[in-house]
Short mmCIF file of N, CA and C in Angstrom, two decimals:
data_model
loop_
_atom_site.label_atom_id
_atom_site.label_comp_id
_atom_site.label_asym_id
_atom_site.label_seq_id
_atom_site.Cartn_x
_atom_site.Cartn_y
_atom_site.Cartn_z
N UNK A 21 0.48 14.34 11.31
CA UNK A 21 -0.51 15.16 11.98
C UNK A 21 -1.44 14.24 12.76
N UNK A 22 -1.86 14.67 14.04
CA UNK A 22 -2.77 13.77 14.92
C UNK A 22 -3.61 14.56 15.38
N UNK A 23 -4.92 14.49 15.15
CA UNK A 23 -5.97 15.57 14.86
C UNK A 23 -6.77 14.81 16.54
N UNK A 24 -6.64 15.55 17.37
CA UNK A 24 -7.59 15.05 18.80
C UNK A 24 -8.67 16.14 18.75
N UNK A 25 -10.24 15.37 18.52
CA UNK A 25 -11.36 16.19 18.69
C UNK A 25 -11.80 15.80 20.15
N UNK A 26 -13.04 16.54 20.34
CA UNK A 26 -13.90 16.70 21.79
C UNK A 26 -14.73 15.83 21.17
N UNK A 27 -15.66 15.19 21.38
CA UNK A 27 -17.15 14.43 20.96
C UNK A 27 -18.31 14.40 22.59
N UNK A 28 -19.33 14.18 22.32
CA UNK A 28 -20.37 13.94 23.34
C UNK A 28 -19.95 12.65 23.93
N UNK A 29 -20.58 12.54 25.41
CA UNK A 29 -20.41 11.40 26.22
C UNK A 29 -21.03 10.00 25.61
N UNK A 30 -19.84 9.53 25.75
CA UNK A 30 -20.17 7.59 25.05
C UNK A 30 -21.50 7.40 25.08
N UNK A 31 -22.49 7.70 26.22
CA UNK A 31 -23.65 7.06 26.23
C UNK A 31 -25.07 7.89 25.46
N UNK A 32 -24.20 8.92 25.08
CA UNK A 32 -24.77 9.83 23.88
C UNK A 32 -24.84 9.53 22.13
N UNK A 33 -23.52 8.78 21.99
CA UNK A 33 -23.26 8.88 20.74
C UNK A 33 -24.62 8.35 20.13
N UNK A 34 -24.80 8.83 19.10
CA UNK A 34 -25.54 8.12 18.40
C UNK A 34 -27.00 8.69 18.75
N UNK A 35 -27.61 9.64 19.56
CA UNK A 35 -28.45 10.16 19.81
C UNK A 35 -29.26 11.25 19.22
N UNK A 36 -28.46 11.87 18.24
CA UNK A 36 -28.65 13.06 17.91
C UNK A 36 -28.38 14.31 18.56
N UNK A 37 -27.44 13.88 19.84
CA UNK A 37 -27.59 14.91 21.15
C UNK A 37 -27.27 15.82 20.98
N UNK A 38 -27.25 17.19 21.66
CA UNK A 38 -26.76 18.63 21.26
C UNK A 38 -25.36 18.47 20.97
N UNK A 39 -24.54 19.52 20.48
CA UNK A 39 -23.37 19.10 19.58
C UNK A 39 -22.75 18.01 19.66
N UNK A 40 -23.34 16.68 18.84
CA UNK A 40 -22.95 15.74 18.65
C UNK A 40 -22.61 15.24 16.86
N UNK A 41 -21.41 14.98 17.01
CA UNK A 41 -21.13 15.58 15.02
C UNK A 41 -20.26 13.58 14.60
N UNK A 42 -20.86 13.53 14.26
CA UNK A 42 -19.97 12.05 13.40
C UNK A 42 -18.77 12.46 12.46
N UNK A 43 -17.77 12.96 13.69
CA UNK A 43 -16.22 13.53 13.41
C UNK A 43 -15.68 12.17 12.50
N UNK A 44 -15.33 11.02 13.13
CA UNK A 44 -15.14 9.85 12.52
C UNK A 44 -15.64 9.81 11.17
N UNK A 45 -17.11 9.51 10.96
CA UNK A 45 -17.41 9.45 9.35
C UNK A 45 -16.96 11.00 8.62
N UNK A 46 -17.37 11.68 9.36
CA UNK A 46 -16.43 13.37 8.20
C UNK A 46 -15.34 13.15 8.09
N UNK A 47 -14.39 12.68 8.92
CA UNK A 47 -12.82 12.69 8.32
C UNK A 47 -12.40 11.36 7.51
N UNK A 48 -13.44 10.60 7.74
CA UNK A 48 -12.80 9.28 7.25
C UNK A 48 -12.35 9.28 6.04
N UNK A 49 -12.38 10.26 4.56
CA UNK A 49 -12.02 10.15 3.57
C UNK A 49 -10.77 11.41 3.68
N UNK A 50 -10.27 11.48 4.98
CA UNK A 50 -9.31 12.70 4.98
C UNK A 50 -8.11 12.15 5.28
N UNK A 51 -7.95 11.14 5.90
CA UNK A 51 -7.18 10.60 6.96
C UNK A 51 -6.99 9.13 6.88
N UNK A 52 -5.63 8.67 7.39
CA UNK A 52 -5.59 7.27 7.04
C UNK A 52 -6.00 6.41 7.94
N UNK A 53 -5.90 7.03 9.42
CA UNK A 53 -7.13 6.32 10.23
C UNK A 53 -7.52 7.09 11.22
N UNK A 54 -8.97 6.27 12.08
CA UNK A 54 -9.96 7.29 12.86
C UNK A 54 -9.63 6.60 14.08
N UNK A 55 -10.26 6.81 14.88
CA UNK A 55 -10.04 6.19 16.48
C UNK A 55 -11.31 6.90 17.00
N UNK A 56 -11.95 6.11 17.78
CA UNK A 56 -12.88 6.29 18.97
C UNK A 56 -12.76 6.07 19.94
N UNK A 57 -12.30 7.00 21.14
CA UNK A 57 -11.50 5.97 22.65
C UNK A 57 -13.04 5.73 23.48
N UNK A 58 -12.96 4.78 23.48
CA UNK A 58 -14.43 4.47 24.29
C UNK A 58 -13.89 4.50 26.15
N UNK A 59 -13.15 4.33 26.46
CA UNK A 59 -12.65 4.29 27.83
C UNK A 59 -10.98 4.83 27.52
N UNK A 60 -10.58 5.27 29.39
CA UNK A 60 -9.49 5.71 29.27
C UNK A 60 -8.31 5.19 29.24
N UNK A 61 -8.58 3.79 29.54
CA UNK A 61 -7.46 2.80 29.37
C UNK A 61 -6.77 2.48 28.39
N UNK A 62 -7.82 2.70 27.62
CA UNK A 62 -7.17 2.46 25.85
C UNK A 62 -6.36 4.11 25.10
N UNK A 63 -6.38 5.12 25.78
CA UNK A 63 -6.10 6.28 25.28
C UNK A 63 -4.72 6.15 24.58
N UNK A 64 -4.02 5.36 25.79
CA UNK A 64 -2.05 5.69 25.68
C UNK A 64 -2.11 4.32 24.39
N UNK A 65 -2.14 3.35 24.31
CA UNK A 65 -2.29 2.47 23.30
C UNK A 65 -2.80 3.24 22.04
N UNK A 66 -3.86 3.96 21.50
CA UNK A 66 -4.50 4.49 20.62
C UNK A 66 -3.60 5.62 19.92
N UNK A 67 -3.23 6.48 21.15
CA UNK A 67 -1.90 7.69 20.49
C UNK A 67 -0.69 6.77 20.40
N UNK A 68 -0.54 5.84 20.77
CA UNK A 68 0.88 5.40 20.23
C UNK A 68 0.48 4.92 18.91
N UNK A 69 -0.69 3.88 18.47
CA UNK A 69 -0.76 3.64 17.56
C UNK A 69 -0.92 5.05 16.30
N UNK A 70 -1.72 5.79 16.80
CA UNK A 70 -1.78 6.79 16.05
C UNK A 70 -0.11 7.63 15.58
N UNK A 71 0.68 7.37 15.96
CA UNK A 71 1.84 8.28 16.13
C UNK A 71 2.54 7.23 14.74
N UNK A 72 2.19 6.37 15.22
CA UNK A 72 3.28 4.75 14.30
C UNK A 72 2.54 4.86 13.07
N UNK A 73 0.74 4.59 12.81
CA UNK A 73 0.25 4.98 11.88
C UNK A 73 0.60 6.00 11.27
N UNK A 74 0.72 7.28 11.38
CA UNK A 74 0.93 8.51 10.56
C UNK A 74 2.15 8.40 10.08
N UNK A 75 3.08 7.73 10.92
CA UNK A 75 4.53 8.42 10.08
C UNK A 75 4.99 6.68 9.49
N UNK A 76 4.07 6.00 9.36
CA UNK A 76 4.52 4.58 8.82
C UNK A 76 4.18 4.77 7.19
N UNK A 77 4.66 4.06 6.21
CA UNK A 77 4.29 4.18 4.64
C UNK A 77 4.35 5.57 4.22
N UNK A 78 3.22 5.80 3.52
CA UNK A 78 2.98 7.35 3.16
C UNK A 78 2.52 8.18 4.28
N UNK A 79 3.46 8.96 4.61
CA UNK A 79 2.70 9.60 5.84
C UNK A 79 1.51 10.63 5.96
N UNK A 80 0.43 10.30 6.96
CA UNK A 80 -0.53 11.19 6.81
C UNK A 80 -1.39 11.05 8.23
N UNK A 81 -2.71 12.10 8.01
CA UNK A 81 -3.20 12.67 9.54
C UNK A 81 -3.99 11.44 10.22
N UNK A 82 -3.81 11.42 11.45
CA UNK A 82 -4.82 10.32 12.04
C UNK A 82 -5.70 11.23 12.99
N UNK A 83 -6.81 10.47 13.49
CA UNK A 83 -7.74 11.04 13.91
C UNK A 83 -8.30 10.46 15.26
N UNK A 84 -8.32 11.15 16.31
CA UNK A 84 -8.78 10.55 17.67
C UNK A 84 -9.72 11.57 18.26
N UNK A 85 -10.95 11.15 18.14
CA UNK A 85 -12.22 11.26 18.65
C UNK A 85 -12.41 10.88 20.27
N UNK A 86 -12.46 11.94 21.29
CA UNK A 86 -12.28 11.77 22.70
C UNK A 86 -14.00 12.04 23.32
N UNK A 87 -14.35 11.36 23.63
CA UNK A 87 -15.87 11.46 24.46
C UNK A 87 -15.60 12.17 25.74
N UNK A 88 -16.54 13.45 26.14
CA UNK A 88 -16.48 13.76 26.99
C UNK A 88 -16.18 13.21 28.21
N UNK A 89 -17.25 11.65 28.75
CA UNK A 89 -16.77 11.04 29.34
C UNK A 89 -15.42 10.70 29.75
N UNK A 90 -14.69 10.42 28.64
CA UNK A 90 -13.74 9.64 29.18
C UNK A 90 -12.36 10.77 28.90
N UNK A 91 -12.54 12.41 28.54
CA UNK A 91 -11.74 13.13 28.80
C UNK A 91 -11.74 13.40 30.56
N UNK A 92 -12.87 12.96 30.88
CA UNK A 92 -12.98 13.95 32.36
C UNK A 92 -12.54 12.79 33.46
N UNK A 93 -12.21 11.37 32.97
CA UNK A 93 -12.00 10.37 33.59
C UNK A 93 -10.33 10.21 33.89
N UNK A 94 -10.01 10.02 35.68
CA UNK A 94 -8.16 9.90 35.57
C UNK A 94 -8.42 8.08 35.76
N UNK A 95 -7.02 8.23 35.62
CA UNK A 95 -6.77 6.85 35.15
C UNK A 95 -4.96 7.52 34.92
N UNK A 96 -4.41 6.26 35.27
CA UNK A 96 -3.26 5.29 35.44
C UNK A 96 -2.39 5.33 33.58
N UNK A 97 -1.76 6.71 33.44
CA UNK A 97 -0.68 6.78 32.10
C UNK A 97 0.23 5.36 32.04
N UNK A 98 0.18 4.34 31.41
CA UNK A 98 0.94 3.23 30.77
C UNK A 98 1.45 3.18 29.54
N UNK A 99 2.10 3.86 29.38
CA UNK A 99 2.36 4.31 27.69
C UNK A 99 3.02 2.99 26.91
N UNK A 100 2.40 2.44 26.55
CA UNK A 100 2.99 1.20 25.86
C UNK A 100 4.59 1.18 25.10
N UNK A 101 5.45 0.22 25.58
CA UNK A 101 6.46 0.39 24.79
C UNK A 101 6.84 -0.10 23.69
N UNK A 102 5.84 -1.17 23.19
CA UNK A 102 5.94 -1.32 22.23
C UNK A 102 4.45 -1.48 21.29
N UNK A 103 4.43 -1.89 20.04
CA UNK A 103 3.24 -1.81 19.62
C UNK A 103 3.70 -2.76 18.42
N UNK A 104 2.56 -3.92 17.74
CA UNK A 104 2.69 -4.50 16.94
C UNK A 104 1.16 -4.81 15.84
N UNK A 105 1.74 -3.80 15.03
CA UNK A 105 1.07 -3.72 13.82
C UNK A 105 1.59 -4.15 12.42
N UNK A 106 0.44 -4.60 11.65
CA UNK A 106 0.51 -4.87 10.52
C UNK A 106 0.34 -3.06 9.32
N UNK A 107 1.25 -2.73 8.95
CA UNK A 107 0.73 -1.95 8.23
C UNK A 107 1.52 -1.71 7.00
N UNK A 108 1.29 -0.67 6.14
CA UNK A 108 1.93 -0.47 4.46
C UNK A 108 3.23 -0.44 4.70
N UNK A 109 4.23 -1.16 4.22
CA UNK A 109 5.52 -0.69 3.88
C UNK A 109 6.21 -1.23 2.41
N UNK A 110 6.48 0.07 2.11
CA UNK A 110 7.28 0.05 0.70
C UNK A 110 8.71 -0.44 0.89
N UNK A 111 8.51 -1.28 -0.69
CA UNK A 111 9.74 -2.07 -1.15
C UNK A 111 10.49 -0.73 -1.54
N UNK A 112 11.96 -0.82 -1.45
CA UNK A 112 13.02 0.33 -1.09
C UNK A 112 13.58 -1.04 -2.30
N UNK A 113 13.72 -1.75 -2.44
CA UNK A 113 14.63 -2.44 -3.08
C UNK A 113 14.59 -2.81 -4.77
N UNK A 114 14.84 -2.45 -5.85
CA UNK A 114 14.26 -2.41 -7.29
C UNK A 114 14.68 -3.58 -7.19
N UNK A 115 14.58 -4.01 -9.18
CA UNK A 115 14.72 -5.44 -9.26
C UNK A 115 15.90 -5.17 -10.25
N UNK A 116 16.82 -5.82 -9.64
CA UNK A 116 18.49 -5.51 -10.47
C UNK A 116 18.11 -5.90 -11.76
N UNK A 117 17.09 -6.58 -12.66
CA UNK A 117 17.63 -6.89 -14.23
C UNK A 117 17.14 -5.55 -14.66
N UNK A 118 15.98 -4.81 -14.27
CA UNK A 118 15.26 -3.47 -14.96
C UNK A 118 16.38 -2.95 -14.33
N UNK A 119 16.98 -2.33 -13.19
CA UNK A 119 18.26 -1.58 -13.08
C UNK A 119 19.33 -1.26 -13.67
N UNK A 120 19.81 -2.97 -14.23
CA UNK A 120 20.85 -3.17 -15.25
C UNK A 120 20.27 -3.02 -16.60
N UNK A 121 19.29 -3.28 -16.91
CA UNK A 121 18.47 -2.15 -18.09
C UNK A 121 18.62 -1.12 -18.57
N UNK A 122 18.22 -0.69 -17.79
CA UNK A 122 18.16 1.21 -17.31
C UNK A 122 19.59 1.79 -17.44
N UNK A 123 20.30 1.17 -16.88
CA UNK A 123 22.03 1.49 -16.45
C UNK A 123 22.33 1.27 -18.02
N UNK A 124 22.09 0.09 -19.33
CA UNK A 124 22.66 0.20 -20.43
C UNK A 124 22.03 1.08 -21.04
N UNK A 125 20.80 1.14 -21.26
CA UNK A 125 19.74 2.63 -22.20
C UNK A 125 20.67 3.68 -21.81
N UNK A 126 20.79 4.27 -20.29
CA UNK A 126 21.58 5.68 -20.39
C UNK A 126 22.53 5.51 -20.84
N UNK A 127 23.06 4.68 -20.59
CA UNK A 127 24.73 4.85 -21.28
C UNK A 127 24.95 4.67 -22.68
N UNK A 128 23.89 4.17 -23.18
CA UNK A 128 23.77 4.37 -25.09
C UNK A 128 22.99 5.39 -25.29
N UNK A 129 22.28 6.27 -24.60
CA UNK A 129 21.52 7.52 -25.45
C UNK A 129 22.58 8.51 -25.37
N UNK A 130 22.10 9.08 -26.42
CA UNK A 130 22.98 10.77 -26.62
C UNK A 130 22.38 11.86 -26.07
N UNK A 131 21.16 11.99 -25.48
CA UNK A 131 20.54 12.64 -25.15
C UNK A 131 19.67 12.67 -24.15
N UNK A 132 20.14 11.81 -22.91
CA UNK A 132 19.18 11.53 -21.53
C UNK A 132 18.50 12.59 -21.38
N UNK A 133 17.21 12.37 -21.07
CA UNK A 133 16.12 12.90 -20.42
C UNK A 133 15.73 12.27 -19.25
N UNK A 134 15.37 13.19 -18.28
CA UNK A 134 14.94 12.75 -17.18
C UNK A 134 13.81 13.84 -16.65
N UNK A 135 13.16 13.32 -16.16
CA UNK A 135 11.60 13.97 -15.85
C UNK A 135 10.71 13.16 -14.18
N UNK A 136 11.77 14.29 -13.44
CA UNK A 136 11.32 13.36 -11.92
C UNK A 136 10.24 14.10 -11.63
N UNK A 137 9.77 13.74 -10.74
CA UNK A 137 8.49 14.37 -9.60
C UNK A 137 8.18 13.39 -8.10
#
């Protein structure tokens, strides 16, 4: 999920200005990351990262906070083709002696139980 809000103009933030809401700090315990596009150059970089973030590790919602300003600003689509991040990735690979463990216990119980989720 990639959650794109409206926010007040960059040179607002932080003002108290008429509907001006600290979207960023409210979602920050919702979401695995926030984004603030301060200019429009950075937009296509930010949704790509946002796209790679959400569906990388455990997948979940990211968040991009758009300032009036720089929704109403054109500018030059460069959609990055690639992107290089550091982020969570799970080991897929067990450790063969607990495997080969595991593999003799079932095969000596009389009565496997198993209890997934």
């Amino acid at each position: 999920l990639i959650l794109i809000s409206g926010q007040v103009a960059n040179s607002l933030i932080g003002t108290d200005a008429f509907q001006e809401i600290d979207a960023v700090g409210i979602s920050r315990p919702c979401v695995k990351h926030n984004y603030l596009v301060t200019c429009i150059e950075e937009f296509p970089r930010i949704l790509k990262e946002a796209f790679y973030i959400a569906r990388s590790g455990r997948p979940g919602p990211v968040h991009i906070d758009v300032p009036k300003d720089v929704s109403a600003t054109l500018g030059l689509w460069e959609y990055p083709k690639e992107i290089s991040m550091k982020t969570y990735k799970p080991v897929y690979k067990g450790n063969s002696k607990q495997i080969k463990k595991f593999a003799e216990l079932l095969k000596e119980a009389k009565r496997p139980l198993f209890y997934l989720g």
